[in-house]
mmCIF file of C-alpha atoms in Angstrom:
data_model
loop_
_atom_site.group_PDB
_atom_site.id
_atom_site.type_symbol
_atom_site.label_atom_id
_atom_site.label_comp_id
_atom_site.label_asym_id
_atom_site.label_seq_id
_atom_site.Cartn_x
_atom_site.Cartn_y
_atom_site.Cartn_z
ATOM 1 C CA UNK A 1 5.069 -78.755 15.130
ATOM 2 C CA UNK A 2 3.419 -81.830 14.053
ATOM 3 C CA UNK A 3 0.646 -81.111 10.901
ATOM 4 C CA UNK A 4 -3.002 -81.648 12.199
ATOM 5 C CA UNK A 5 -2.973 -85.241 10.243
ATOM 6 C CA UNK A 6 -0.098 -86.424 12.132
ATOM 7 C CA UNK A 7 -1.598 -85.218 15.602
ATOM 8 C CA UNK A 8 -4.950 -86.595 15.045
ATOM 9 C CA UNK A 9 -3.114 -89.922 13.585
ATOM 10 C CA UNK A 10 -1.070 -90.390 16.714
ATOM 11 C CA UNK A 11 -4.553 -89.693 18.685
ATOM 12 C CA UNK A 12 -6.052 -92.376 16.837
ATOM 13 C CA UNK A 13 -3.127 -94.737 17.332
ATOM 14 C CA UNK A 14 -2.637 -93.994 21.107
ATOM 15 C CA UNK A 15 -6.582 -94.738 21.048
ATOM 16 C CA UNK A 16 -6.163 -97.833 18.980
ATOM 17 C CA UNK A 17 -3.633 -99.167 21.195
ATOM 18 C CA UNK A 18 -5.067 -98.667 24.729
ATOM 19 C CA UNK A 19 -8.369 -100.256 23.259
ATOM 20 C CA UNK A 20 -6.002 -103.552 21.990
ATOM 21 C CA UNK A 21 -4.441 -103.355 25.363
ATOM 22 C CA UNK A 22 -7.760 -103.441 27.418
ATOM 23 C CA UNK A 23 -8.935 -105.938 24.844
ATOM 24 C CA UNK A 24 -5.794 -108.245 25.664
ATOM 25 C CA UNK A 25 -6.267 -107.565 29.351
ATOM 26 C CA UNK A 26 -9.871 -108.710 29.095
ATOM 27 C CA UNK A 27 -8.992 -111.898 27.225
ATOM 28 C CA UNK A 28 -6.515 -112.739 29.394
ATOM 29 C CA UNK A 29 -8.227 -112.307 32.443
ATOM 30 C CA UNK A 30 -11.408 -114.518 30.955
ATOM 31 C CA UNK A 31 -8.785 -117.086 29.933
ATOM 32 C CA UNK A 32 -7.415 -117.204 33.424
ATOM 33 C CA UNK A 33 -11.055 -117.572 35.215
ATOM 34 C CA UNK A 34 -11.567 -119.923 33.138
ATOM 35 C CA UNK A 35 -8.937 -121.791 33.728
ATOM 36 C CA UNK A 36 -9.285 -121.639 37.289
ATOM 37 C CA UNK A 37 -12.314 -122.971 37.194
ATOM 38 C CA UNK A 38 -11.521 -126.012 35.049
ATOM 39 C CA UNK A 39 -9.115 -126.401 37.816
ATOM 40 C CA UNK A 40 -11.286 -126.039 41.292
ATOM 41 C CA UNK A 41 -13.610 -128.114 39.562
ATOM 42 C CA UNK A 42 -11.061 -131.296 38.640
ATOM 43 C CA UNK A 43 -9.931 -131.087 41.888
ATOM 44 C CA UNK A 44 -12.907 -131.439 43.022
ATOM 45 C CA UNK A 45 -12.875 -128.782 45.210
ATOM 46 C CA UNK A 46 -15.928 -126.708 46.679
ATOM 47 C CA UNK A 47 -15.875 -124.233 43.559
ATOM 48 C CA UNK A 48 -18.516 -121.462 45.438
ATOM 49 C CA UNK A 49 -16.289 -121.401 48.168
ATOM 50 C CA UNK A 50 -13.402 -120.690 45.948
ATOM 51 C CA UNK A 51 -15.109 -118.256 43.651
ATOM 52 C CA UNK A 52 -16.668 -116.542 46.557
ATOM 53 C CA UNK A 53 -12.894 -115.526 47.127
ATOM 54 C CA UNK A 54 -12.647 -114.142 43.858
ATOM 55 C CA UNK A 55 -13.935 -111.039 41.847
ATOM 56 C CA UNK A 56 -17.161 -112.438 39.300
ATOM 57 C CA UNK A 57 -16.464 -111.742 36.103
ATOM 58 C CA UNK A 58 -19.420 -108.786 35.942
ATOM 59 C CA UNK A 59 -17.230 -107.464 38.484
ATOM 60 C CA UNK A 60 -14.043 -107.433 36.332
ATOM 61 C CA UNK A 61 -15.474 -106.493 33.610
ATOM 62 C CA UNK A 62 -17.020 -103.592 35.278
ATOM 63 C CA UNK A 63 -13.620 -102.521 36.488
ATOM 64 C CA UNK A 64 -12.245 -103.047 33.112
ATOM 65 C CA UNK A 65 -14.688 -100.355 31.774
ATOM 66 C CA UNK A 66 -14.664 -97.933 34.269
ATOM 67 C CA UNK A 67 -10.532 -97.883 33.630
ATOM 68 C CA UNK A 68 -11.638 -97.597 29.608
ATOM 69 C CA UNK A 69 -14.096 -95.012 30.115
ATOM 70 C CA UNK A 70 -11.562 -92.948 32.303
ATOM 71 C CA UNK A 71 -8.607 -93.294 29.917
ATOM 72 C CA UNK A 72 -11.705 -92.315 26.785
ATOM 73 C CA UNK A 73 -12.497 -89.275 29.013
ATOM 74 C CA UNK A 74 -8.431 -88.403 29.465
ATOM 75 C CA UNK A 75 -7.793 -88.767 25.625
ATOM 76 C CA UNK A 76 -11.160 -86.669 24.638
ATOM 77 C CA UNK A 77 -9.750 -84.073 26.831
ATOM 78 C CA UNK A 78 -6.313 -83.930 24.979
ATOM 79 C CA UNK A 79 -8.220 -83.954 22.068
ATOM 80 C CA UNK A 80 -10.138 -80.784 22.996
ATOM 81 C CA UNK A 81 -6.704 -78.854 23.512
ATOM 82 C CA UNK A 82 -5.294 -79.760 20.758
ATOM 83 C CA UNK A 83 -8.446 -78.525 18.965
ATOM 84 C CA UNK A 84 -8.292 -75.803 20.378
ATOM 85 C CA UNK A 85 -4.778 -75.114 20.140
ATOM 86 C CA UNK A 86 -5.027 -76.007 16.392
ATOM 87 C CA UNK A 87 -7.570 -73.387 16.125
ATOM 88 C CA UNK A 88 -5.281 -70.722 17.549
ATOM 89 C CA UNK A 89 -2.970 -71.657 15.443
ATOM 90 C CA UNK A 90 -5.453 -71.028 12.412
ATOM 91 C CA UNK A 91 -6.064 -67.766 13.550
ATOM 92 C CA UNK A 92 -2.493 -66.893 13.726
ATOM 93 C CA UNK A 93 -1.503 -68.093 10.358
ATOM 94 C CA UNK A 94 -4.412 -66.209 9.236
ATOM 95 C CA UNK A 95 -3.331 -63.139 10.571
ATOM 96 C CA UNK A 96 0.262 -63.615 9.106
ATOM 97 C CA UNK A 97 -1.619 -63.917 5.955
ATOM 98 C CA UNK A 98 -3.417 -60.660 6.320
ATOM 99 C CA UNK A 99 -0.039 -59.030 6.916
ATOM 100 C CA UNK A 100 1.558 -60.579 4.457
ATOM 101 C CA UNK A 101 -0.977 -59.672 1.954
ATOM 102 C CA UNK A 102 -1.066 -55.992 3.172
ATOM 103 C CA UNK A 103 2.430 -55.262 3.154
ATOM 104 C CA UNK A 104 2.703 -56.908 -0.600
ATOM 105 C CA UNK A 105 -0.126 -54.838 -1.664
ATOM 106 C CA UNK A 106 2.183 -52.170 0.292
ATOM 107 C CA UNK A 107 5.304 -52.963 -1.712
ATOM 108 C CA UNK A 108 3.710 -52.800 -5.412
ATOM 109 C CA UNK A 109 1.898 -49.371 -4.323
ATOM 110 C CA UNK A 110 5.158 -47.793 -3.650
ATOM 111 C CA UNK A 111 7.013 -49.538 -6.772
ATOM 112 C CA UNK A 112 4.376 -47.915 -8.816
ATOM 113 C CA UNK A 113 4.926 -44.598 -7.465
ATOM 114 C CA UNK A 114 8.720 -44.695 -8.665
ATOM 115 C CA UNK A 115 10.209 -44.404 -12.241
ATOM 116 C CA UNK A 116 12.317 -46.618 -13.825
ATOM 117 C CA UNK A 117 15.778 -46.059 -14.192
ATOM 118 C CA UNK A 118 15.009 -45.347 -17.783
ATOM 119 C CA UNK A 119 12.047 -43.235 -17.012
ATOM 120 C CA UNK A 120 14.309 -41.128 -14.903
ATOM 121 C CA UNK A 121 17.444 -40.517 -16.857
ATOM 122 C CA UNK A 122 14.678 -39.244 -20.041
ATOM 123 C CA UNK A 123 13.002 -37.243 -17.480
ATOM 124 C CA UNK A 124 16.729 -35.838 -16.956
ATOM 125 C CA UNK A 125 17.387 -35.488 -20.935
ATOM 126 C CA UNK A 126 14.106 -33.606 -21.460
ATOM 127 C CA UNK A 127 14.555 -31.148 -18.339
ATOM 128 C CA UNK A 128 18.970 -30.639 -19.696
ATOM 129 C CA UNK A 129 17.549 -30.407 -23.151
ATOM 130 C CA UNK A 130 15.008 -27.627 -22.373
ATOM 131 C CA UNK A 131 17.775 -25.854 -20.692
ATOM 132 C CA UNK A 132 20.262 -26.038 -23.502
ATOM 133 C CA UNK A 133 17.041 -25.139 -25.808
ATOM 134 C CA UNK A 134 15.851 -21.914 -24.307
#
């Protein structure tokens, strides 16, 4: 699994790439519109009739804004899903840490109850000495 910063960087990159792509498309549309206007004026055709067949700049921008808004909404939903998954992972990690701490504490407690080898030998020698002294 990727780390949270890597995930956030990926999402930011995807949002940035999407916004950059939409901006480039918008600029290309504006440029194409300007070329069409110039061609119509140069050839002396009825610009009003020709332009009425095309969507206006405002309509085109509204369409692009709708697309960008839909894309942003989708990215926001994906980000929320990632946040929810991250929260789940964080809770799971916390429970594993608690379990580890509990087991470590139990292991230390059990270790404290047992005598070391030298302590056991000392105890055996003391008992044997007591048996032979009596």
